[in-house]
Coordinates of C-alpha atoms in Angstrom, one line a residue:
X207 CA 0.0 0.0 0.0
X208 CA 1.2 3.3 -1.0
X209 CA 0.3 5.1 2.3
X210 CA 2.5 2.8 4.3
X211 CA 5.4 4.8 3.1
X212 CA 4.3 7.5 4.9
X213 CA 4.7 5.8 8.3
X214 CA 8.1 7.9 8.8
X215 CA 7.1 11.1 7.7
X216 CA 3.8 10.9 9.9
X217 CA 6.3 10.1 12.8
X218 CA 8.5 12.7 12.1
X219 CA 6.0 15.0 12.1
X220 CA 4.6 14.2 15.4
X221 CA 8.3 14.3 16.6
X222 CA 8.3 18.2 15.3
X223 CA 5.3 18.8 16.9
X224 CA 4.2 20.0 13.2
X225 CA 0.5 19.6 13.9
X226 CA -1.1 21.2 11.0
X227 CA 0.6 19.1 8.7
X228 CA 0.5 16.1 10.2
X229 CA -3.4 16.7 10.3
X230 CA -3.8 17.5 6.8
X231 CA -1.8 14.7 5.8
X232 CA -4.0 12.2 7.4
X233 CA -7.3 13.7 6.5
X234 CA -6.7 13.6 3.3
X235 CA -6.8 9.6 3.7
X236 CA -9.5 7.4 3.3
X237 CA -10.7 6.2 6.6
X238 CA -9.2 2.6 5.6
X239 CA -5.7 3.5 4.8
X240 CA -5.5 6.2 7.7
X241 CA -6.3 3.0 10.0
X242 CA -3.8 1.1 7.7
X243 CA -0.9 3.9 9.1
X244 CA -2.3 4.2 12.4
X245 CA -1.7 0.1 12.7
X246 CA 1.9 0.4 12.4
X247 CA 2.9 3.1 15.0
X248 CA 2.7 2.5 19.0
X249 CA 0.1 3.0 21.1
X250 CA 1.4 6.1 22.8
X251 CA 1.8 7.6 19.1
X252 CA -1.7 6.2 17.7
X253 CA -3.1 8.0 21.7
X254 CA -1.2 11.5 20.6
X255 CA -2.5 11.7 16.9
X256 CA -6.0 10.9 18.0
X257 CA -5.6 13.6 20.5
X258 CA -5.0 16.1 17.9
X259 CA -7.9 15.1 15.3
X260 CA -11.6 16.0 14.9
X261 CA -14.0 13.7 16.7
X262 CA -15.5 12.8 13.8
X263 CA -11.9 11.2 12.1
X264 CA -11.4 9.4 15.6
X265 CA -15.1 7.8 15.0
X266 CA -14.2 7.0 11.7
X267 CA -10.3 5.6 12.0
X268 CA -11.1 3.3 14.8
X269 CA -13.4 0.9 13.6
X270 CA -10.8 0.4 10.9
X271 CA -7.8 -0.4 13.0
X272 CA -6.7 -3.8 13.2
X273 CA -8.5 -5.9 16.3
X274 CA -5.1 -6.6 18.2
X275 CA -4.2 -2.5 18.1
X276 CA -8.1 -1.6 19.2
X277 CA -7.5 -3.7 21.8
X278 CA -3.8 -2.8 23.3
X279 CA -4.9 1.0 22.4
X280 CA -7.8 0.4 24.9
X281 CA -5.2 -1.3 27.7
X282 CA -2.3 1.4 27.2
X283 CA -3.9 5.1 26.1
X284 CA -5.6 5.9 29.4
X285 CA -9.3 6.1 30.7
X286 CA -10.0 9.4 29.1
X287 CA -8.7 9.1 25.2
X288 CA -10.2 5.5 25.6
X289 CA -13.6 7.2 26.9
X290 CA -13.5 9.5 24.1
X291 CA -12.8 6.7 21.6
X292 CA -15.8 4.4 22.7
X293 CA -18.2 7.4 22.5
X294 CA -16.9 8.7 19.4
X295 CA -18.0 5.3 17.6
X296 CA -20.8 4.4 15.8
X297 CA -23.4 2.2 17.7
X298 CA -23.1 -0.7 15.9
X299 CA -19.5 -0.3 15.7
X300 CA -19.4 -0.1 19.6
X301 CA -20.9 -2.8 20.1
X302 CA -19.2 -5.0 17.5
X303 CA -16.1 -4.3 19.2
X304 CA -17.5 -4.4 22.9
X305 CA -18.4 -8.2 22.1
X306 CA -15.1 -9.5 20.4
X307 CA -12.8 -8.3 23.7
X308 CA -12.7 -10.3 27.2
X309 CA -15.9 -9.7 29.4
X310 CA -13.7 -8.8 32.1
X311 CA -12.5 -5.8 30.0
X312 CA -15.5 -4.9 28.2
X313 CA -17.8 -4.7 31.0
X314 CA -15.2 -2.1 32.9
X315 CA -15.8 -0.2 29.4
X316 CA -19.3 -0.4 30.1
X317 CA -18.9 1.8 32.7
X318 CA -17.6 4.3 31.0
X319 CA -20.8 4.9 28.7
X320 CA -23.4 7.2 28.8
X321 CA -26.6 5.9 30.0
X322 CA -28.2 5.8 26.2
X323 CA -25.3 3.6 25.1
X324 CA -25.8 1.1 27.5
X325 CA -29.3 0.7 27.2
X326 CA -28.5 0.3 23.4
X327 CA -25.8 -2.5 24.3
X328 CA -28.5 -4.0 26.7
X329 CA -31.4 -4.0 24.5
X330 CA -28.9 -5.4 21.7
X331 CA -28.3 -8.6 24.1
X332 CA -31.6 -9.5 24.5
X333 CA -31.4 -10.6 20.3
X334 CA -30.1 -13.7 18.5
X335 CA -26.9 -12.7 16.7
X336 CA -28.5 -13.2 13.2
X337 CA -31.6 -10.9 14.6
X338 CA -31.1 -7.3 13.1
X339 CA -31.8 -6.1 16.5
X340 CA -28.1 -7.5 17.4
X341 CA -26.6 -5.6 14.9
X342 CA -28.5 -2.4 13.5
X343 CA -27.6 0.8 14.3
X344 CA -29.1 3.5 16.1
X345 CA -27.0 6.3 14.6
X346 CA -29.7 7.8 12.6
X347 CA -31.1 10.9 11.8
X348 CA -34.8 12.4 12.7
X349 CA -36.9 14.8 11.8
X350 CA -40.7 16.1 12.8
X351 CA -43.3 16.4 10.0
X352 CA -43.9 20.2 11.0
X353 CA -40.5 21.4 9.9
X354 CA -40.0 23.0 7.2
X355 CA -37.3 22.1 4.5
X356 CA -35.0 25.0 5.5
X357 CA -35.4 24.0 9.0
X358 CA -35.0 20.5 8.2
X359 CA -31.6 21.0 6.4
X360 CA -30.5 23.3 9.5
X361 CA -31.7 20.1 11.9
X362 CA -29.3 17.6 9.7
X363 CA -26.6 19.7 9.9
X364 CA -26.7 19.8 13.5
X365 CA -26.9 15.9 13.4
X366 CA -25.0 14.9 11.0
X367 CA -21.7 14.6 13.2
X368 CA -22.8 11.8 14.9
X369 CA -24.8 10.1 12.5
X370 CA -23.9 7.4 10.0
X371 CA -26.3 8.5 7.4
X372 CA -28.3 11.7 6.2
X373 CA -29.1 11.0 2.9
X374 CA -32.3 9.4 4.7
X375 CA -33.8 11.0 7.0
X376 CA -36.9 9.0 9.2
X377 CA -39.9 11.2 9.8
X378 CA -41.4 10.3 13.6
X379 CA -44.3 11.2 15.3
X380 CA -44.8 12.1 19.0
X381 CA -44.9 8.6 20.1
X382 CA -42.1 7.5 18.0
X383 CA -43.6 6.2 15.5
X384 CA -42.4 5.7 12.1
X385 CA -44.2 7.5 9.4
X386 CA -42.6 8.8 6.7
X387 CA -38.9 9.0 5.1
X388 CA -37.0 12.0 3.5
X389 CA -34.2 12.2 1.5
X390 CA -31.7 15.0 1.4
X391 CA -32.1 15.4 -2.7
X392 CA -36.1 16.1 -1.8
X393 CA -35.0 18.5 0.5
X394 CA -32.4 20.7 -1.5
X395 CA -35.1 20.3 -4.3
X396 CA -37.8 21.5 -2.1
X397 CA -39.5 24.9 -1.9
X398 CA -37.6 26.2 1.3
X399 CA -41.1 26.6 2.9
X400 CA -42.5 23.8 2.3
X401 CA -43.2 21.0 4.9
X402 CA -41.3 18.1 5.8
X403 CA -44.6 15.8 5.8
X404 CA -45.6 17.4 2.4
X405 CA -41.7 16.3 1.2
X406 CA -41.8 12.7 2.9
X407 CA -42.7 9.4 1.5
X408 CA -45.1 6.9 3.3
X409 CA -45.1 4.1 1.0
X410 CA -42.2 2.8 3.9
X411 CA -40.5 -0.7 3.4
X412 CA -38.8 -2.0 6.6
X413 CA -38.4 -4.7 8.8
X414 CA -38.7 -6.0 12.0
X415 CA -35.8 -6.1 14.9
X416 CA -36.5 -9.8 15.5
X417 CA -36.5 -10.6 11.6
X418 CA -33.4 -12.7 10.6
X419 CA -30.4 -10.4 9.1
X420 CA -30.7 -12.5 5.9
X421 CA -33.5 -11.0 5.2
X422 CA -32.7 -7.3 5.9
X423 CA -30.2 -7.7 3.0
X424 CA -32.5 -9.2 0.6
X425 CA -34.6 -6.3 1.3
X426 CA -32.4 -4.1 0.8
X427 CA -30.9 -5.5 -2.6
X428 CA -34.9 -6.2 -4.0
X429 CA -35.3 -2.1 -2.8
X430 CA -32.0 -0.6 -4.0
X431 CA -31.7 1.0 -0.7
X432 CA -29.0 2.7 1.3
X433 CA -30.2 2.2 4.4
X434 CA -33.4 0.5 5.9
X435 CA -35.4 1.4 9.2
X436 CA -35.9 -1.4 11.7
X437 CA -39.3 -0.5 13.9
X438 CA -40.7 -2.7 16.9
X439 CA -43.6 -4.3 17.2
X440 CA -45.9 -0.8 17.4
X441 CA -44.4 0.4 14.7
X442 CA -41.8 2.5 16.3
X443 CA -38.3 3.2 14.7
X444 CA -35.6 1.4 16.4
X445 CA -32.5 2.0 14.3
X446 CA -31.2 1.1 10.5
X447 CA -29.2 -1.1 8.6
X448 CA -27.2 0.2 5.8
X449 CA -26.0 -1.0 2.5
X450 CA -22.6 -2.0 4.1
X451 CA -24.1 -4.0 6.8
X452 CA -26.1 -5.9 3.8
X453 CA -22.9 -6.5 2.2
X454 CA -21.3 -8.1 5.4
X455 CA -24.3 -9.8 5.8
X456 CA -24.1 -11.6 2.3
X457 CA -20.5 -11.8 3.3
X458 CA -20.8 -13.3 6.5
X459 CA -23.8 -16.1 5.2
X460 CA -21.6 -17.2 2.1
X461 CA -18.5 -18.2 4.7
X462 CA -20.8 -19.8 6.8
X463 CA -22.2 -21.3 4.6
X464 CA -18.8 -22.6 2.8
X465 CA -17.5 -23.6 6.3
X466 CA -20.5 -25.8 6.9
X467 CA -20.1 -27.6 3.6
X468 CA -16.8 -28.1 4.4
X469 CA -17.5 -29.3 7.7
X470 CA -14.7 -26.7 9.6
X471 CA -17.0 -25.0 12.0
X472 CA -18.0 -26.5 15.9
X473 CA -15.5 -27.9 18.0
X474 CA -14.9 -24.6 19.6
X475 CA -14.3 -22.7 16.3
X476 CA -16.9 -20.0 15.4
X477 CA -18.5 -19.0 11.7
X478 CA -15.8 -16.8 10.4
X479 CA -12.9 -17.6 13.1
X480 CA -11.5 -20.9 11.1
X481 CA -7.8 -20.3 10.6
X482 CA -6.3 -23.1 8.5
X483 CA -2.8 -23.1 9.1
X484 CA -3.5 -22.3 12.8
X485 CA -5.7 -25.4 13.8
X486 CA -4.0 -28.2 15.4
X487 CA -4.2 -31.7 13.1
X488 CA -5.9 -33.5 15.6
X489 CA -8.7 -30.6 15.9
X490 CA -9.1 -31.2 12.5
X491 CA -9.4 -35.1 12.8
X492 CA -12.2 -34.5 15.2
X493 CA -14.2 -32.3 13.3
X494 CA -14.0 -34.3 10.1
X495 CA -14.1 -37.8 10.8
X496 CA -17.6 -37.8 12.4
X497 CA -18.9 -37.2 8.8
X498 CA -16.9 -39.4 6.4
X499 CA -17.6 -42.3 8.9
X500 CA -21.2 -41.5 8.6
X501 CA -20.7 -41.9 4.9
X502 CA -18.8 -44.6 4.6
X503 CA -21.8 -46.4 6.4
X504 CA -23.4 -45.5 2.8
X505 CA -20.0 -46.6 1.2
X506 CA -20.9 -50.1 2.5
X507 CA -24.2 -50.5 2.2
X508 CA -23.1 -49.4 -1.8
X509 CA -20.8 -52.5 -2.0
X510 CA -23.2 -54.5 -0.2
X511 CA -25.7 -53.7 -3.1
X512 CA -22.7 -54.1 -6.2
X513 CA -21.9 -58.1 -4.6
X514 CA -25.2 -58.9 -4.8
X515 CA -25.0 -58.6 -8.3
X516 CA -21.5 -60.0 -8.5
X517 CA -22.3 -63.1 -11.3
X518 CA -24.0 -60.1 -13.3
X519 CA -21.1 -58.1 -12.9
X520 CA -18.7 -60.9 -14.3
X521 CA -19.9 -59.8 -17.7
X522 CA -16.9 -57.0 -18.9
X523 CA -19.5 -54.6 -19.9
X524 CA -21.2 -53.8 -17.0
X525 CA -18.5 -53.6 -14.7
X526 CA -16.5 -51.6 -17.1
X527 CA -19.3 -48.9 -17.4
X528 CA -20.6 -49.2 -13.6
X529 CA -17.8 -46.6 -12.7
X530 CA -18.9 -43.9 -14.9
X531 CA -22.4 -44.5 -14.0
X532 CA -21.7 -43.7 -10.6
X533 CA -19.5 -40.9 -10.9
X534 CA -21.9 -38.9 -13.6
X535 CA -24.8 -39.3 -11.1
X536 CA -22.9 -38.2 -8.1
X537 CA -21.7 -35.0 -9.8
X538 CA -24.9 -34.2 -11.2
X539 CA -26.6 -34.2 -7.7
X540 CA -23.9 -31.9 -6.2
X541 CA -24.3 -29.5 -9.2
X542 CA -28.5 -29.6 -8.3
X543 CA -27.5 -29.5 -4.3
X544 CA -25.3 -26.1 -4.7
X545 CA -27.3 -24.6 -7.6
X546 CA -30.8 -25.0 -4.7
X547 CA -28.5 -24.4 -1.9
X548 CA -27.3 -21.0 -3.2
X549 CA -31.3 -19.7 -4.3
X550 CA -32.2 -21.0 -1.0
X551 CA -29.5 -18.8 1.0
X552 CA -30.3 -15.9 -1.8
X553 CA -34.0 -15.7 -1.3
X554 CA -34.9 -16.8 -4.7
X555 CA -36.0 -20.3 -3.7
X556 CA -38.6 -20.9 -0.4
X557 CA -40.4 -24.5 0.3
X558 CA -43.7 -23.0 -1.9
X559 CA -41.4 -23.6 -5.0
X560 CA -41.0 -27.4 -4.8
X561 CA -42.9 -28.1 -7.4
X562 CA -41.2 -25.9 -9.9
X563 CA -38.0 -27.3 -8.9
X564 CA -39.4 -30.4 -9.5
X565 CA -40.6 -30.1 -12.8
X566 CA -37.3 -27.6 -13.5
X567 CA -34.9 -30.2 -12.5
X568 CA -37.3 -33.1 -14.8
X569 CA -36.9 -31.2 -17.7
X570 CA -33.3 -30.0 -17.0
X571 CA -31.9 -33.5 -15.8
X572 CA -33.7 -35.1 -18.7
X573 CA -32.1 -33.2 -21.6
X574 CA -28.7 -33.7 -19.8
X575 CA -29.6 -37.5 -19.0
X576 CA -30.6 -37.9 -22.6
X577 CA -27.1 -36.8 -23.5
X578 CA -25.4 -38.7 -21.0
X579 CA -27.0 -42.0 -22.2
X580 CA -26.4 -41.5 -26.0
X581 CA -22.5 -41.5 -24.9
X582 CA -23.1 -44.4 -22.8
X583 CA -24.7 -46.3 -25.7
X584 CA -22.2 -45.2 -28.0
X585 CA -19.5 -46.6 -25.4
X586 CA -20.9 -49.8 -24.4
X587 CA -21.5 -50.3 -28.4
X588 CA -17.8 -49.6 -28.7
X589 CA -16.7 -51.4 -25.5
X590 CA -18.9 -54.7 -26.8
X591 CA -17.5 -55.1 -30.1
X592 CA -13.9 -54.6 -28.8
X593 CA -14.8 -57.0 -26.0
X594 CA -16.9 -59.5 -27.3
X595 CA -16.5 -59.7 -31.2
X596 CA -18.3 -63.3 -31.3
X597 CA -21.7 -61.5 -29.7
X598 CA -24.4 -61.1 -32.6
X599 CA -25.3 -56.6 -33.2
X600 CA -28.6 -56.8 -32.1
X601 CA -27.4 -58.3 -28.9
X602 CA -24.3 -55.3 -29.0
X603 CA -27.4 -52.5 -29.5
X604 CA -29.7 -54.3 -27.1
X605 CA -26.9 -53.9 -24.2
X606 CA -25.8 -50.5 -25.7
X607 CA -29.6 -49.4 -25.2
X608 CA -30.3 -50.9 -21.4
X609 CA -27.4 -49.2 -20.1
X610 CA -28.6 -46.2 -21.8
X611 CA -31.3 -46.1 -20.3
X612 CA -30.2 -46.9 -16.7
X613 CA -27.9 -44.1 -17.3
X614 CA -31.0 -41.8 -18.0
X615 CA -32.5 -43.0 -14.6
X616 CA -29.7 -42.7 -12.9
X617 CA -29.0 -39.2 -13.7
X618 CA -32.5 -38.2 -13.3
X619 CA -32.9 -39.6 -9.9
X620 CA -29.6 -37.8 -8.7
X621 CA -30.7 -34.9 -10.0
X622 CA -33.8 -34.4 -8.4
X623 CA -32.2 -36.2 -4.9
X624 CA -29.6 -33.2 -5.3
X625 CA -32.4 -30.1 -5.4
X626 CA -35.3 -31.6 -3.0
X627 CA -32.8 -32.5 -0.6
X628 CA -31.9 -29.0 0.5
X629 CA -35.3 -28.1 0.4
X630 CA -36.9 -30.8 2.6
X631 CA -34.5 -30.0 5.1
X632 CA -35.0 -26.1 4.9
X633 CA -38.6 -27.2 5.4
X634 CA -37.5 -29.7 8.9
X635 CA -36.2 -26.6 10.1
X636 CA -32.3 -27.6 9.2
X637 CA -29.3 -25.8 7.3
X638 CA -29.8 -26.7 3.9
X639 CA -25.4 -26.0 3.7
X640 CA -25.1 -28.7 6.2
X641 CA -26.0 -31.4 2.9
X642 CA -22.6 -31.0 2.0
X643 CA -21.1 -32.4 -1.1
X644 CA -19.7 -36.0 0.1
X645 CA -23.4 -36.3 1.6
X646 CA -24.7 -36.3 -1.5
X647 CA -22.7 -38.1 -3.2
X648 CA -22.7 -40.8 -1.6
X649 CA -26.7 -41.6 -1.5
X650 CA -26.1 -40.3 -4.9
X651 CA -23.9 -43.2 -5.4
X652 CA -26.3 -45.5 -3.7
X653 CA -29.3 -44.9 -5.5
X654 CA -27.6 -44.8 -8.9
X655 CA -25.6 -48.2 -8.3
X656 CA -29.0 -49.8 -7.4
X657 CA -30.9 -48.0 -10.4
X658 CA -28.0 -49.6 -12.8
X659 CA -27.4 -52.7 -11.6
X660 CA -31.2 -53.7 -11.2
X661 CA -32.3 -52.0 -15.0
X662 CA -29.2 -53.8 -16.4
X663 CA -29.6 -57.3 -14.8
X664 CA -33.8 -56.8 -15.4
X665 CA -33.4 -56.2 -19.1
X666 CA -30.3 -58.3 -20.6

């Protein structure tokens, strides 16, 4: 990064006492790459810089910092500059950062809050951590109906320091109820006299504080919005979530996702927290074996079905093809599994749409099937004639066609087994990521050996 060569001239500066320059210097940084600097200087200097900037560039700088320097700035700058720090955040920052240090630390912080904030970090606790009421922020700004639009611009410039957004403004009445929304374009663009209830807009999308945080960022990608009101169960406003917090939303649910299917999370390790090089072997042992001995239970019951067709399987045709069989279903169903998997996480799929997926995946699997089984044919009429020159054509062109066909079944069935899979489960209340890959495989693998062998040995 290109501002980390200016680690020794922002030292030197604050050697020289060169304050002005030292503060343009940083300003002129995004927040990031101010943080980025910051990082790399001590404690006592990070203490003295923040000492010398505007509240607002504290608020915004600190978020940024690494974890580790948040934390030792907290142990080492002293009760006031850390005071000022904490206050200076945004809510949802706050408590972000109030929860990832050791309770014995963070509730001596506590402490040092304003009433308001710790009622915010209290209410905040009494939430799931994928609620929005865990996470939103309360950092937003307000205005009454009876203003007028000068006014109102006057109001948001006296707020706007301590808020993380103005470009919406949330209209309230007496009782705190949510009733309209402004933005700051309406305002500029309306007659200075005008009122703030004549600018607003009612037709108001939000969402509740208990609703899931998955679905505050599907709202606010169907909506196009920057920011989106949370209200209570009487309708009154309760904070906002902003685009950003969407984006670390989707963020946050694709990992978890991923580190389900991989099967890296539990065993003491949290969604986001897995560290590859870090965890110990036999951690890893633990976490993973549970699952691959659960499917090697399928593994056996797979063989078990394959040696009860063992005199069938004597003939070089079928056990030359059975691999291929069973490898085209079981990639077929993890293709359906992820494709479902993803709408389901998205929003675009819900338990109503079984059907379609049903009737989807029929037509879909079927035109891939029919492909599949053509090569098939055209392989087991080449594998025959190479094999078995003595064997009549018809006889060639009859096997050729019955393992076609078992390959269409096959490929159907694992289709369909990967999409309603995730589905029935979303339905039972489970993680649909949990169906990871291997898991469907392997029935996958089971179904289609069954499907094969029992068409195969019917038929010829």
């Amino acid at each position: 990064m290109r501002y980390m060569l200016l680690i020794p001239e922002i030292r030197e500066l604050l050697a020289e006492g060169n304050t002005p320059d030292l503060v343009s210097v940083l300003q002129e940084m995004h927040p990031t790459d101010a943080a980025a600097v910051l990082s790399a200087l001590t404690v006592a200097e990070i203490a003295q810089i923040l000492a010398l900037m505007p509240p607002e560039f504290e608020r915004d700088v600190f978020g940024y910092l690494e974890p580790d320097v948040q934390e030792e700035y907290v142990a080492g700058a002293g009760r006031e500059r850390v005071q000022q720090a904490l206050q200076s955040m945004l809510s949802d920052d706050r408590a972000e950062f109030l929860e990832r240090i050791e309770p014995r630390v963070r509730d001596h912080l506590i402490t040092m809050l304003p009433t308001a904030a710790r009622e915010d970090l209290k209410r905040r606790g009494t939430f799931r951590d994928d609620q929005v009421g865990a996470f939103l922020s309360t950092d937003y700004a307000v205005l009454h109906p009876n203003l007028t639009a000068r006014a109102a611009i006057l109001e948001l410039r006296r707020q706007a320091p301590s808020r993380e957004t103005i470009y919406y403004s949330y209209v309230l009445d007496r009782a705190g109820k949510l009733v309209g929304f402004v933005s700051l374009r309406d305002l500029i663009l309306a007659d200075e006299g005008r009122l703030v209830g004549d600018v607003m807009k009612t037709d108001l999308v939000s969402v509740s504080a208990e609703a899931d945080q998955e679905e505050a960022a599907r709202v606010i990608r169907d909506y196009d919005l920057i920011a989106l009101p949370v209200v209570d169960g009487a309708g009154r406003l309760v904070g906002i979530v902003t685009h950003d917090d969407a984006a670390d939303i989707v963020e946050e649910e694709a990992q978890e996702d991923f580190e389900k299917m991989a099967g890296v999370t539990g065993h003491g390790v949290e969604i986001g927290e897995y560290d590859y090089l870090e965890e110990p072997v036999l951690r890893q042992v633990r976490r993973r074996a549970p699952v691959l001995c659960v499917l090697a239970l399928f593994w056996v019951v797979t063989s078990t079905v394959i040696q009860g067709f063992e005199e069938s399987l004597n003939k070089g045709l079928l056990l030359a093809l059975l691999p291929m069989v069973m490898a085209t279903g079981g990639m077929v169903g993890t293709q359906a599994s992820a494709l479902v998997i993803r709408a389901l996480t998205v929003g675009d799929l819900g338990v109503r749409h079984l059907p379609t997926v049903v009737w989807k995946e029929l037509r879909v699997a079927g035109l891939m099937a029919a492909l599949l089984g053509l090569i098939a044919f055209v392989n087991s009429l080449l594998v025959g004639s190479a094999a078995a020159r003595p064997d009549p054509l018809a006889a060639v062109m009859l096997a050729g066609g019955v393992i076609g066909v078992a390959m269409v079944g096959h490929v159907v069935s694992a289709a369909l087994l990967g999409a309603l899979t995730p589905i029935v489960v979303k339905k039972l209340r489970g993680d649909p990521a949990m169906i990871s890959t291997p898991a469907v495989t392997a029935i996958a693998d089971l179904t289609g050996a069954a499907i094969y062998l029992v068409l195969v040995t019917t038929l010829l």
